[in-house]
Amino acid sequence: MCFGFDTSECSKNVIGAHSIQNNGVLNTISFENHVYTLSLEIGQNSMLPQLKFITLGKNKASIFSGFCKKHDEEYFKCIEDEKYEETPEQNYWFAFRALCFELHRKLRFKKSYSLLFKKHAQATKVPSIYTNFYNTELNIRDSWKEYDRFKNVYVEKSFDQLESFVKEIPFKVGFTSTTSVAVGIDWEGNIAADIYNYDKNLFIPSMYISVIPQKNSTMIIISRLKEDTCYENIFSQLKNNKHDEKLFRYITFCLAEYSENVYFSPSVIDSLDENNKNKIRNAFMGVVSPTLELRLQNLIDTTSLNLFDLRL
């Protein structure tokens, strides 16, 4: 399906669109045209889920079938083909592409549950499986509402309805991400979005985070729709922060705890010892940690990790 706002204008076929720019970003961190991503696998000995770094061709990284050729070119030319000037419209398109990638992923996730229930009807009676399915449906509903809000911004050309924090740091990191995430806590541990409230009438909005390594620097873009007051404290903290380390750790926490669309430089990961590789793997396990002990270790690693130490 194409996420274009007017599908009557679509070109013939939906293409494999990159949520992260291939030549301008993935190429910057790749080694021999490959990047690393984290893949969930079942341990042969423990039979527990665990994350592993796997190699992925940069042409396949971050691909999703979310736009026809016409809309992909029309919508994202100002961030693909033009110099980034921190304009509200450019920040809007970074955020919208992240939203569509996450919505596409959630729709695929729901489809996998439907296939599971069709093949194993008894799975619907397993509380943990049904709870995850129900949460996925809520997430999809919230994403479609978010999509409608972005459509209204586009139609009205009121791109300043988004608030964005932009910061360029003077070194190139060995990872990249563009993601849409509902964030549960601010920098001080106060509640932001009420992400663990499963009331079907409650709408949970997202924040949009992009970390974009360039030739000799890295661009950080964090956006929200201004009407989402649950994120006001976070954006106040972003603007008033004087300590990069605190910023870097908070972004790391958001990516590790809530996102999957993160890619790493093989050169950087291969240079790490096994303890530091395990720290990254454990941090990104998040809520899929299968035991309380592993979840606690995950939280320890997530809060102590700084992905911005991974530099090229």
Tab-separated table of C-alpha atoms in Angstrom:
chain	number	residue	atom	x	y	z
A	1	MET	CA	0.000	0.000	0.000
A	2	CYS	CA	1.037	3.596	-0.576
A	3	PHE	CA	0.813	6.027	2.328
A	4	GLY	CA	0.420	8.950	-0.064
A	5	PHE	CA	-2.336	11.328	1.033
A	6	ASP	CA	-4.123	11.123	-2.330
A	7	THR	CA	-3.877	7.558	-3.618
A	8	SER	CA	-5.728	8.486	-6.811
A	9	GLU	CA	-2.463	10.147	-7.877
A	10	CYS	CA	-0.329	7.051	-7.262
A	11	SER	CA	1.996	5.714	-9.919
A	12	LYS	CA	1.587	2.093	-10.927
A	13	ASN	CA	3.618	0.166	-8.356
A	14	VAL	CA	4.552	0.484	-4.696
A	15	ILE	CA	8.340	0.514	-4.361
A	16	GLY	CA	10.773	-0.500	-1.663
A	17	ALA	CA	11.329	2.895	-0.058
A	18	HIS	CA	14.153	3.639	2.383
A	19	SER	CA	13.148	5.106	5.743
A	20	ILE	CA	16.805	6.139	6.080
A	21	GLN	CA	18.537	7.669	3.067
A	22	ASN	CA	20.693	5.075	1.319
A	23	ASN	CA	23.456	7.017	-0.412
A	24	GLY	CA	23.572	9.991	1.936
A	25	VAL	CA	23.338	8.226	5.307
A	26	LEU	CA	23.622	4.422	5.205
A	27	ASN	CA	26.567	4.745	2.837
A	28	THR	CA	28.287	6.920	5.448
A	29	ILE	CA	28.401	4.140	8.051
A	30	SER	CA	28.559	1.059	5.820
A	31	PHE	CA	31.582	-1.176	5.263
A	32	GLU	CA	31.828	-2.867	1.870
A	33	ASN	CA	28.198	-1.780	1.265
A	34	HIS	CA	26.895	-3.517	4.384
A	35	VAL	CA	25.611	-2.407	7.787
A	36	TYR	CA	24.711	-4.252	10.978
A	37	THR	CA	21.246	-4.570	12.430
A	38	LEU	CA	19.959	-6.411	15.489
A	39	SER	CA	17.923	-9.559	14.873
A	40	LEU	CA	15.832	-11.454	17.429
A	41	GLU	CA	16.660	-15.147	17.567
A	42	ILE	CA	16.069	-18.069	19.934
A	43	GLY	CA	19.182	-19.299	21.737
A	44	GLN	CA	19.961	-22.913	20.907
A	45	ASN	CA	20.954	-23.778	24.460
A	46	SER	CA	18.793	-21.458	26.571
A	47	MET	CA	15.733	-21.483	24.249
A	48	LEU	CA	15.276	-17.828	25.250
A	49	PRO	CA	15.020	-14.890	22.835
A	50	GLN	CA	18.231	-12.952	22.297
A	51	LEU	CA	19.491	-10.272	19.945
A	52	LYS	CA	22.343	-10.812	17.514
A	53	PHE	CA	24.176	-8.444	15.194
A	54	ILE	CA	23.602	-9.555	11.610
A	55	THR	CA	24.995	-8.191	8.342
A	56	LEU	CA	22.595	-6.523	5.947
A	57	GLY	CA	23.256	-5.009	2.542
A	58	LYS	CA	22.773	-1.241	2.743
A	59	ASN	CA	20.409	-1.388	-0.242
A	60	LYS	CA	18.066	-3.563	1.838
A	61	ALA	CA	18.430	-1.731	5.150
A	62	SER	CA	15.412	0.270	6.345
A	63	ILE	CA	13.383	-0.730	3.273
A	64	PHE	CA	9.595	-0.813	3.508
A	65	SER	CA	6.872	-1.013	0.857
A	66	GLY	CA	5.137	2.187	1.900
A	67	PHE	CA	5.081	4.514	-1.113
A	68	CYS	CA	4.618	4.461	-4.850
A	69	LYS	CA	7.461	5.945	-6.889
A	70	LYS	CA	5.580	9.198	-7.489
A	71	HIS	CA	4.843	9.964	-3.844
A	72	ASP	CA	8.262	8.793	-2.633
A	73	GLU	CA	9.981	11.231	-4.993
A	74	GLU	CA	7.486	14.067	-4.511
A	75	TYR	CA	7.326	13.978	-0.721
A	76	PHE	CA	10.945	13.399	0.210
A	77	LYS	CA	12.883	15.308	-2.427
A	78	CYS	CA	13.412	18.215	-0.009
A	79	ILE	CA	15.301	15.927	2.398
A	80	GLU	CA	16.814	13.555	-0.188
A	81	ASP	CA	17.960	15.979	-2.890
A	82	GLU	CA	18.262	19.330	-1.127
A	83	LYS	CA	20.628	20.543	1.563
A	84	TYR	CA	19.186	20.296	5.049
A	85	GLU	CA	18.408	23.843	6.208
A	86	GLU	CA	16.421	23.011	9.370
A	87	THR	CA	13.171	24.207	7.770
A	88	PRO	CA	9.829	23.201	9.327
A	89	GLU	CA	8.883	21.412	6.109
A	90	GLN	CA	12.071	19.325	6.073
A	91	ASN	CA	11.557	18.368	9.715
A	92	TYR	CA	7.959	17.438	8.882
A	93	TRP	CA	9.029	15.008	6.149
A	94	PHE	CA	11.642	13.352	8.364
A	95	ALA	CA	8.921	12.801	10.963
A	96	PHE	CA	6.271	11.660	8.482
A	97	ARG	CA	8.570	9.074	6.901
A	98	ALA	CA	9.379	7.694	10.350
A	99	LEU	CA	5.659	7.502	11.161
A	100	CYS	CA	4.893	5.576	7.970
A	101	PHE	CA	7.764	3.150	8.513
A	102	GLU	CA	6.528	2.327	12.027
A	103	LEU	CA	2.890	2.045	10.900
A	104	HIS	CA	3.926	-0.332	8.116
A	105	ARG	CA	5.902	-2.425	10.618
A	106	LYS	CA	2.950	-2.604	13.020
A	107	LEU	CA	0.590	-3.654	10.232
A	108	ARG	CA	2.977	-6.471	9.291
A	109	PHE	CA	3.174	-7.447	12.960
A	110	LYS	CA	-0.615	-7.643	13.217
A	111	LYS	CA	-0.735	-9.783	10.078
A	112	SER	CA	1.737	-12.232	11.629
A	113	TYR	CA	-0.546	-12.558	14.663
A	114	SER	CA	-3.535	-13.186	12.403
A	115	LEU	CA	-1.647	-15.965	10.624
A	116	LEU	CA	-0.658	-17.426	13.995
A	117	PHE	CA	-4.268	-17.438	15.232
A	118	LYS	CA	-5.449	-18.991	11.969
A	119	LYS	CA	-2.914	-21.807	12.272
A	120	HIS	CA	-3.104	-22.237	16.073
A	121	ALA	CA	-6.513	-21.147	17.362
A	122	GLN	CA	-5.525	-21.992	20.926
A	123	ALA	CA	-2.955	-19.167	20.832
A	124	THR	CA	-5.790	-16.676	21.366
A	125	LYS	CA	-6.182	-18.128	24.867
A	126	VAL	CA	-2.554	-17.462	25.846
A	127	PRO	CA	-2.713	-14.216	27.891
A	128	SER	CA	0.705	-12.858	26.888
A	129	ILE	CA	0.085	-13.465	23.179
A	130	TYR	CA	-3.394	-11.965	23.208
A	131	THR	CA	-2.179	-8.955	25.234
A	132	ASN	CA	0.551	-8.267	22.671
A	133	PHE	CA	-1.990	-8.577	19.855
A	134	TYR	CA	-4.363	-6.168	21.614
A	135	ASN	CA	-1.536	-3.686	22.212
A	136	THR	CA	-0.561	-3.913	18.539
A	137	GLU	CA	-4.121	-3.030	17.536
A	138	LEU	CA	-4.056	-0.004	19.852
A	139	ASN	CA	-0.695	1.083	18.433
A	140	ILE	CA	-2.027	0.824	14.881
A	141	ARG	CA	-5.104	2.861	15.779
A	142	ASP	CA	-2.899	5.558	17.331
A	143	SER	CA	-0.630	5.584	14.277
A	144	TRP	CA	-3.566	6.061	11.911
A	145	LYS	CA	-4.774	8.978	14.023
A	146	GLU	CA	-1.257	10.386	13.877
A	147	TYR	CA	-1.309	9.895	10.102
A	148	ASP	CA	-4.538	11.913	9.857
A	149	ARG	CA	-2.977	14.747	11.853
A	150	PHE	CA	0.029	14.776	9.527
A	151	LYS	CA	-2.321	14.814	6.540
A	152	ASN	CA	-4.065	17.905	7.929
A	153	VAL	CA	-0.716	19.641	8.382
A	154	TYR	CA	0.183	18.804	4.780
A	155	VAL	CA	-3.143	19.966	3.339
A	156	GLU	CA	-2.939	23.248	5.264
A	157	LYS	CA	0.817	23.565	4.597
A	158	SER	CA	1.099	24.479	8.293
A	159	PHE	CA	4.396	22.711	8.894
A	160	ASP	CA	5.062	24.899	11.924
A	161	GLN	CA	2.487	22.814	13.823
A	162	LEU	CA	5.497	20.650	14.580
A	163	GLU	CA	8.081	21.706	17.118
A	164	SER	CA	11.595	20.480	16.409
A	165	PHE	CA	14.844	20.375	18.327
A	166	VAL	CA	17.852	20.315	16.002
A	167	LYS	CA	21.476	19.931	16.990
A	168	GLU	CA	24.586	19.282	14.910
A	169	ILE	CA	27.424	17.625	16.800
A	170	PRO	CA	31.028	17.887	15.547
A	171	PHE	CA	31.749	14.192	15.030
A	172	LYS	CA	30.349	11.311	13.003
A	173	VAL	CA	28.660	8.498	14.902
A	174	GLY	CA	28.721	4.862	13.814
A	175	PHE	CA	24.964	4.332	13.840
A	176	THR	CA	21.838	5.877	12.370
A	177	SER	CA	18.121	5.882	13.094
A	178	THR	CA	14.905	7.527	11.986
A	179	THR	CA	12.006	6.479	14.165
A	180	SER	CA	8.563	7.231	15.549
A	181	VAL	CA	8.249	6.354	19.240
A	182	ALA	CA	5.800	6.896	22.077
A	183	VAL	CA	8.032	7.900	25.004
A	184	GLY	CA	6.996	7.068	28.555
A	185	ILE	CA	9.314	9.235	30.676
A	186	ASP	CA	11.230	12.502	30.431
A	187	TRP	CA	14.865	13.077	31.414
A	188	GLU	CA	14.040	13.229	35.123
A	189	GLY	CA	11.911	10.086	35.172
A	190	ASN	CA	8.561	11.926	35.135
A	191	ILE	CA	5.665	10.504	33.140
A	192	ALA	CA	5.450	11.738	29.539
A	193	ALA	CA	3.058	9.702	27.352
A	194	ASP	CA	1.002	7.228	29.408
A	195	ILE	CA	2.220	4.290	27.339
A	196	TYR	CA	1.248	1.571	29.829
A	197	ASN	CA	-2.376	2.691	30.048
A	198	TYR	CA	-4.288	0.301	27.780
A	199	ASP	CA	-7.590	2.164	27.870
A	200	LYS	CA	-8.958	1.795	24.341
A	201	ASN	CA	-10.213	5.382	24.425
A	202	LEU	CA	-6.789	6.862	25.183
A	203	PHE	CA	-4.707	8.233	22.296
A	204	ILE	CA	-0.923	7.929	22.698
A	205	PRO	CA	1.014	10.334	20.422
A	206	SER	CA	4.572	9.844	19.208
A	207	MET	CA	7.839	11.736	19.106
A	208	TYR	CA	10.096	11.565	16.049
A	209	ILE	CA	13.829	11.047	16.335
A	210	SER	CA	16.441	11.092	13.570
A	211	VAL	CA	20.171	10.626	14.064
A	212	ILE	CA	21.896	11.344	10.762
A	213	PRO	CA	25.673	10.864	10.457
A	214	GLN	CA	27.300	13.079	7.837
A	215	LYS	CA	30.839	13.429	6.506
A	216	ASN	CA	32.369	15.025	9.607
A	217	SER	CA	29.389	15.593	11.890
A	218	THR	CA	26.044	14.188	12.999
A	219	MET	CA	22.614	15.821	12.840
A	220	ILE	CA	20.032	15.166	15.570
A	221	ILE	CA	16.390	16.040	14.829
A	222	ILE	CA	13.643	15.467	17.414
A	223	SER	CA	10.073	16.559	16.652
A	224	ARG	CA	6.562	16.486	18.064
A	225	LEU	CA	3.208	17.979	17.175
A	226	LYS	CA	2.833	21.030	19.397
A	227	GLU	CA	-0.597	19.977	20.618
A	228	ASP	CA	0.943	16.926	22.326
A	229	THR	CA	1.420	18.486	25.745
A	230	CYS	CA	2.676	15.216	27.261
A	231	TYR	CA	6.043	15.963	25.609
A	232	GLU	CA	6.336	19.614	26.694
A	233	ASN	CA	8.733	18.799	29.532
A	234	ILE	CA	10.979	16.799	27.223
A	235	PHE	CA	11.272	19.656	24.732
A	236	SER	CA	11.901	22.144	27.520
A	237	GLN	CA	14.694	19.872	28.763
A	238	LEU	CA	16.092	19.584	25.227
A	239	LYS	CA	16.217	23.361	24.795
A	240	ASN	CA	17.681	24.107	28.221
A	241	ASN	CA	20.198	21.276	28.358
A	242	LYS	CA	23.860	22.302	28.634
A	243	HIS	CA	25.359	18.823	28.891
A	244	ASP	CA	25.699	16.760	25.715
A	245	GLU	CA	26.294	13.559	27.673
A	246	LYS	CA	22.836	13.812	29.200
A	247	LEU	CA	21.269	14.431	25.790
A	248	PHE	CA	23.136	11.518	24.220
A	249	ARG	CA	22.102	9.100	26.965
A	250	TYR	CA	18.452	10.122	26.758
A	251	ILE	CA	18.351	9.635	22.967
A	252	THR	CA	20.086	6.289	23.436
A	253	PHE	CA	17.446	5.304	26.002
A	254	CYS	CA	14.611	6.236	23.619
A	255	LEU	CA	16.120	4.279	20.732
A	256	ALA	CA	17.015	1.196	22.766
A	257	GLU	CA	13.765	1.044	24.734
A	258	TYR	CA	11.264	1.920	22.016
A	259	SER	CA	12.724	1.575	18.498
A	260	GLU	CA	13.888	-1.108	16.080
A	261	ASN	CA	14.916	1.034	13.109
A	262	VAL	CA	18.583	1.419	14.088
A	263	TYR	CA	21.586	0.450	11.967
A	264	PHE	CA	25.234	0.220	12.982
A	265	SER	CA	28.616	0.562	11.309
A	266	PRO	CA	30.332	-2.846	11.064
A	267	SER	CA	33.695	-1.120	11.555
A	268	VAL	CA	32.595	0.281	14.918
A	269	ILE	CA	30.811	-2.827	16.223
A	270	ASP	CA	33.662	-5.140	15.191
A	271	SER	CA	36.088	-2.975	17.165
A	272	LEU	CA	34.173	-3.538	20.437
A	273	ASP	CA	34.977	-6.239	22.951
A	274	GLU	CA	32.302	-8.829	23.727
A	275	ASN	CA	31.187	-7.091	26.930
A	276	ASN	CA	30.333	-3.882	25.087
A	277	LYS	CA	28.601	-5.771	22.293
A	278	ASN	CA	26.517	-7.570	24.924
A	279	LYS	CA	25.659	-4.259	26.555
A	280	ILE	CA	24.129	-2.998	23.290
A	281	ARG	CA	22.315	-6.279	22.664
A	282	ASN	CA	20.905	-6.350	26.200
A	283	ALA	CA	19.837	-2.696	26.057
A	284	PHE	CA	17.821	-3.205	22.882
A	285	MET	CA	15.974	-6.267	24.240
A	286	GLY	CA	13.464	-3.950	25.939
A	287	VAL	CA	10.097	-5.372	26.886
A	288	VAL	CA	10.758	-8.624	24.994
A	289	SER	CA	13.170	-9.637	27.764
A	290	PRO	CA	11.754	-13.058	28.704
A	291	THR	CA	12.455	-13.005	32.446
A	292	LEU	CA	12.369	-10.407	35.220
A	293	GLU	CA	16.100	-10.866	35.795
A	294	LEU	CA	16.897	-10.190	32.144
A	295	ARG	CA	14.515	-7.221	32.072
A	296	LEU	CA	16.299	-5.668	35.045
A	297	GLN	CA	19.661	-6.211	33.336
A	298	ASN	CA	18.185	-4.698	30.182
A	299	LEU	CA	17.149	-1.551	32.070
A	300	ILE	CA	20.573	-1.248	33.695
A	301	ASP	CA	22.307	-1.491	30.318
A	302	THR	CA	19.802	0.845	28.646
A	303	THR	CA	20.286	3.631	31.188
A	304	SER	CA	24.082	3.321	31.209
A	305	LEU	CA	24.591	3.013	27.443
A	306	ASN	CA	25.679	5.943	25.252
A	307	LEU	CA	25.447	5.121	21.544
A	308	PHE	CA	27.172	8.396	20.745
A	309	ASP	CA	30.402	6.841	22.003
A	310	LEU	CA	30.277	4.752	18.806
A	311	ARG	CA	32.229	7.097	16.559
A	312	LEU	CA	33.739	6.835	13.111
